[in-house]
Amino acid sequence: MSEATTQLRQLFDQVRSELDGHAGSQGQRAVGGLRSLADELRQMAASSSQQGIAGEAAHQAADRASSFADWLDGKQPGDVLDEVRSLARRRPGAFLLGAAAIGVLGGRMTRGLTAGGSGSSGHQVAGSSG
């Protein structure tokens, strides 16, 4: 029984180590994506012909994306999860609002990537005739 327990523990440790490695690499991809997004938003704000509200919003979004990437860089997935849980306990309204915003933005980005990647999605909008 002791040998089986030892083997199970070793298997568990190996799986856990692999999952931590995968989660860490995904975290680094997320940091890279956030930094790319921040750079694109800064370029958009700088090249905007109008330096009004849209340019300022793009600049602020770039700053927030960059600061979030800095915060996320080097954190372990468990640390991020602990922070999210803590935020949900301290400020449930802000947590729910943030989760909804992330869901909406993620859906729009996914839809945009899907529509942009396939060229023609095959969906047609029926127009009214008459």
PDB file of C-alpha atoms in Angstrom:
ATOM      1  CA  MET A   1       0.000   0.000   0.000  1.00  0.00           C
ATOM      2  CA  SER A   2       2.870   2.349   0.761  1.00  0.00           C
ATOM      3  CA  GLU A   3       4.407   1.833  -2.706  1.00  0.00           C
ATOM      4  CA  ALA A   4       1.107   2.679  -4.417  1.00  0.00           C
ATOM      5  CA  THR A   5       0.723   5.797  -2.291  1.00  0.00           C
ATOM      6  CA  THR A   6       4.246   6.908  -3.153  1.00  0.00           C
ATOM      7  CA  GLN A   7       3.642   6.387  -6.868  1.00  0.00           C
ATOM      8  CA  LEU A   8       0.337   8.258  -6.718  1.00  0.00           C
ATOM      9  CA  ARG A   9       1.993  11.144  -4.920  1.00  0.00           C
ATOM     10  CA  GLN A  10       4.783  11.260  -7.518  1.00  0.00           C
ATOM     11  CA  LEU A  11       2.244  11.209 -10.344  1.00  0.00           C
ATOM     12  CA  PHE A  12       0.258  13.975  -8.687  1.00  0.00           C
ATOM     13  CA  ASP A  13       3.399  16.093  -8.243  1.00  0.00           C
ATOM     14  CA  GLN A  14       4.370  15.540 -11.881  1.00  0.00           C
ATOM     15  CA  VAL A  15       0.920  16.528 -13.182  1.00  0.00           C
ATOM     16  CA  ARG A  16       0.865  19.555 -10.905  1.00  0.00           C
ATOM     17  CA  SER A  17       4.301  20.640 -12.113  1.00  0.00           C
ATOM     18  CA  GLU A  18       3.250  20.316 -15.755  1.00  0.00           C
ATOM     19  CA  LEU A  19       0.049  22.271 -15.145  1.00  0.00           C
ATOM     20  CA  ASP A  20       1.991  25.016 -13.380  1.00  0.00           C
ATOM     21  CA  GLY A  21       4.346  25.185 -16.355  1.00  0.00           C
ATOM     22  CA  HIS A  22       1.470  25.462 -18.821  1.00  0.00           C
ATOM     23  CA  ALA A  23      -0.293  28.084 -16.725  1.00  0.00           C
ATOM     24  CA  GLY A  24       2.924  30.077 -16.452  1.00  0.00           C
ATOM     25  CA  SER A  25       3.463  30.056 -20.214  1.00  0.00           C
ATOM     26  CA  GLN A  26      -0.151  31.120 -20.780  1.00  0.00           C
ATOM     27  CA  GLY A  27       0.390  33.937 -18.293  1.00  0.00           C
ATOM     28  CA  GLN A  28       3.416  35.117 -20.245  1.00  0.00           C
ATOM     29  CA  ARG A  29       1.378  35.012 -23.461  1.00  0.00           C
ATOM     30  CA  ALA A  30      -1.279  37.133 -21.747  1.00  0.00           C
ATOM     31  CA  VAL A  31       1.364  39.642 -20.626  1.00  0.00           C
ATOM     32  CA  GLY A  32       2.712  39.837 -24.177  1.00  0.00           C
ATOM     33  CA  GLY A  33      -0.780  40.312 -25.585  1.00  0.00           C
ATOM     34  CA  LEU A  34      -1.554  43.079 -23.093  1.00  0.00           C
ATOM     35  CA  ARG A  35       1.680  44.882 -23.933  1.00  0.00           C
ATOM     36  CA  SER A  36       0.908  44.616 -27.665  1.00  0.00           C
ATOM     37  CA  LEU A  37      -2.578  45.964 -27.035  1.00  0.00           C
ATOM     38  CA  ALA A  38      -1.163  48.867 -25.024  1.00  0.00           C
ATOM     39  CA  ASP A  39       1.302  49.705 -27.817  1.00  0.00           C
ATOM     40  CA  GLU A  40      -1.430  49.619 -30.457  1.00  0.00           C
ATOM     41  CA  LEU A  41      -3.698  51.826 -28.361  1.00  0.00           C
ATOM     42  CA  ARG A  42      -0.873  54.328 -27.847  1.00  0.00           C
ATOM     43  CA  GLN A  43      -0.199  54.403 -31.591  1.00  0.00           C
ATOM     44  CA  MET A  44      -3.896  54.863 -32.255  1.00  0.00           C
ATOM     45  CA  ALA A  45      -4.092  57.724 -29.756  1.00  0.00           C
ATOM     46  CA  ALA A  46      -0.949  59.371 -31.161  1.00  0.00           C
ATOM     47  CA  SER A  47      -2.007  59.109 -34.800  1.00  0.00           C
ATOM     48  CA  SER A  48      -5.580  60.169 -34.177  1.00  0.00           C
ATOM     49  CA  SER A  49      -6.458  63.266 -36.160  1.00  0.00           C
ATOM     50  CA  GLN A  50      -8.709  64.356 -33.337  1.00  0.00           C
ATOM     51  CA  GLN A  51      -7.172  64.609 -29.898  1.00  0.00           C
ATOM     52  CA  GLY A  52     -10.570  64.625 -28.239  1.00  0.00           C
ATOM     53  CA  ILE A  53     -12.359  62.188 -26.011  1.00  0.00           C
ATOM     54  CA  ALA A  54     -11.577  59.122 -28.157  1.00  0.00           C
ATOM     55  CA  GLY A  55      -7.844  59.842 -28.159  1.00  0.00           C
ATOM     56  CA  GLU A  56      -7.821  60.390 -24.414  1.00  0.00           C
ATOM     57  CA  ALA A  57      -9.818  57.192 -23.842  1.00  0.00           C
ATOM     58  CA  ALA A  58      -7.369  55.216 -25.997  1.00  0.00           C
ATOM     59  CA  HIS A  59      -4.436  56.692 -24.071  1.00  0.00           C
ATOM     60  CA  GLN A  60      -6.004  55.808 -20.704  1.00  0.00           C
ATOM     61  CA  ALA A  61      -6.843  52.288 -21.895  1.00  0.00           C
ATOM     62  CA  ALA A  62      -3.227  51.864 -23.036  1.00  0.00           C
ATOM     63  CA  ASP A  63      -1.948  52.975 -19.633  1.00  0.00           C
ATOM     64  CA  ARG A  64      -4.269  50.564 -17.830  1.00  0.00           C
ATOM     65  CA  ALA A  65      -3.366  47.641 -20.093  1.00  0.00           C
ATOM     66  CA  SER A  66       0.322  48.368 -19.582  1.00  0.00           C
ATOM     67  CA  SER A  67       0.027  48.629 -15.805  1.00  0.00           C
ATOM     68  CA  PHE A  68      -2.022  45.409 -15.684  1.00  0.00           C
ATOM     69  CA  ALA A  69       0.648  43.646 -17.769  1.00  0.00           C
ATOM     70  CA  ASP A  70       3.314  44.895 -15.347  1.00  0.00           C
ATOM     71  CA  TRP A  71       1.272  43.632 -12.394  1.00  0.00           C
ATOM     72  CA  LEU A  72       0.632  40.258 -14.037  1.00  0.00           C
ATOM     73  CA  ASP A  73       4.245  39.737 -15.115  1.00  0.00           C
ATOM     74  CA  GLY A  74       6.001  37.297 -12.825  1.00  0.00           C
ATOM     75  CA  LYS A  75       2.919  36.330 -10.824  1.00  0.00           C
ATOM     76  CA  GLN A  76       2.041  32.698 -10.370  1.00  0.00           C
ATOM     77  CA  PRO A  77      -1.475  31.619 -11.435  1.00  0.00           C
ATOM     78  CA  GLY A  78      -2.346  30.839  -7.817  1.00  0.00           C
ATOM     79  CA  ASP A  79      -1.365  34.368  -6.775  1.00  0.00           C
ATOM     80  CA  VAL A  80      -3.625  35.851  -9.443  1.00  0.00           C
ATOM     81  CA  LEU A  81      -6.496  33.617  -8.350  1.00  0.00           C
ATOM     82  CA  ASP A  82      -6.002  34.679  -4.724  1.00  0.00           C
ATOM     83  CA  GLU A  83      -6.104  38.353  -5.758  1.00  0.00           C
ATOM     84  CA  VAL A  84      -9.304  37.819  -7.750  1.00  0.00           C
ATOM     85  CA  ARG A  85     -10.939  36.027  -4.825  1.00  0.00           C
ATOM     86  CA  SER A  86      -9.891  38.814  -2.483  1.00  0.00           C
ATOM     87  CA  LEU A  87     -11.346  41.452  -4.814  1.00  0.00           C
ATOM     88  CA  ALA A  88     -14.600  39.491  -5.091  1.00  0.00           C
ATOM     89  CA  ARG A  89     -14.905  39.427  -1.294  1.00  0.00           C
ATOM     90  CA  ARG A  90     -13.960  43.078  -0.748  1.00  0.00           C
ATOM     91  CA  ARG A  91     -15.857  44.637  -3.654  1.00  0.00           C
ATOM     92  CA  PRO A  92     -18.406  42.244  -5.133  1.00  0.00           C
ATOM     93  CA  GLY A  93     -20.051  44.935  -7.271  1.00  0.00           C
ATOM     94  CA  ALA A  94     -16.771  45.954  -8.878  1.00  0.00           C
ATOM     95  CA  PHE A  95     -15.888  42.300  -9.375  1.00  0.00           C
ATOM     96  CA  LEU A  96     -19.167  41.545 -11.158  1.00  0.00           C
ATOM     97  CA  LEU A  97     -18.878  44.680 -13.290  1.00  0.00           C
ATOM     98  CA  GLY A  98     -15.323  43.765 -14.254  1.00  0.00           C
ATOM     99  CA  ALA A  99     -16.301  40.188 -15.048  1.00  0.00           C
ATOM    100  CA  ALA A 100     -19.153  41.408 -17.256  1.00  0.00           C
ATOM    101  CA  ALA A 101     -16.852  43.860 -19.052  1.00  0.00           C
ATOM    102  CA  ILE A 102     -14.252  41.160 -19.646  1.00  0.00           C
ATOM    103  CA  GLY A 103     -16.962  38.845 -20.967  1.00  0.00           C
ATOM    104  CA  VAL A 104     -18.313  41.453 -23.369  1.00  0.00           C
ATOM    105  CA  LEU A 105     -14.853  42.466 -24.599  1.00  0.00           C
ATOM    106  CA  GLY A 106     -13.778  38.846 -24.945  1.00  0.00           C
ATOM    107  CA  GLY A 107     -16.893  38.041 -26.937  1.00  0.00           C
ATOM    108  CA  ARG A 108     -16.407  40.996 -29.238  1.00  0.00           C
ATOM    109  CA  MET A 109     -12.738  40.207 -29.765  1.00  0.00           C
ATOM    110  CA  THR A 110     -13.519  36.569 -30.501  1.00  0.00           C
ATOM    111  CA  ARG A 111     -16.291  37.535 -32.894  1.00  0.00           C
ATOM    112  CA  GLY A 112     -14.014  40.067 -34.586  1.00  0.00           C
ATOM    113  CA  LEU A 113     -11.182  37.573 -34.928  1.00  0.00           C
ATOM    114  CA  THR A 114     -13.530  34.926 -36.284  1.00  0.00           C
ATOM    115  CA  ALA A 115     -15.116  37.295 -38.801  1.00  0.00           C
ATOM    116  CA  GLY A 116     -11.762  38.796 -39.801  1.00  0.00           C
ATOM    117  CA  GLY A 117     -10.010  35.447 -40.140  1.00  0.00           C
ATOM    118  CA  SER A 118     -12.588  33.744 -42.335  1.00  0.00           C
ATOM    119  CA  GLY A 119     -12.971  36.597 -44.798  1.00  0.00           C
ATOM    120  CA  SER A 120     -16.602  35.866 -45.558  1.00  0.00           C
ATOM    121  CA  SER A 121     -18.590  34.301 -42.790  1.00  0.00           C
ATOM    122  CA  GLY A 122     -21.486  33.308 -44.997  1.00  0.00           C
ATOM    123  CA  HIS A 123     -24.009  35.186 -42.878  1.00  0.00           C
ATOM    124  CA  GLN A 124     -26.170  37.664 -44.719  1.00  0.00           C
ATOM    125  CA  VAL A 125     -28.430  40.247 -43.218  1.00  0.00           C
ATOM    126  CA  ALA A 126     -31.841  40.193 -44.826  1.00  0.00           C
ATOM    127  CA  GLY A 127     -32.921  43.619 -45.946  1.00  0.00           C
ATOM    128  CA  SER A 128     -36.499  44.791 -46.081  1.00  0.00           C
ATOM    129  CA  SER A 129     -37.852  45.232 -49.569  1.00  0.00           C
ATOM    130  CA  GLY A 130     -40.725  47.538 -49.754  1.00  0.00           C
TER     131      GLY A 130
END
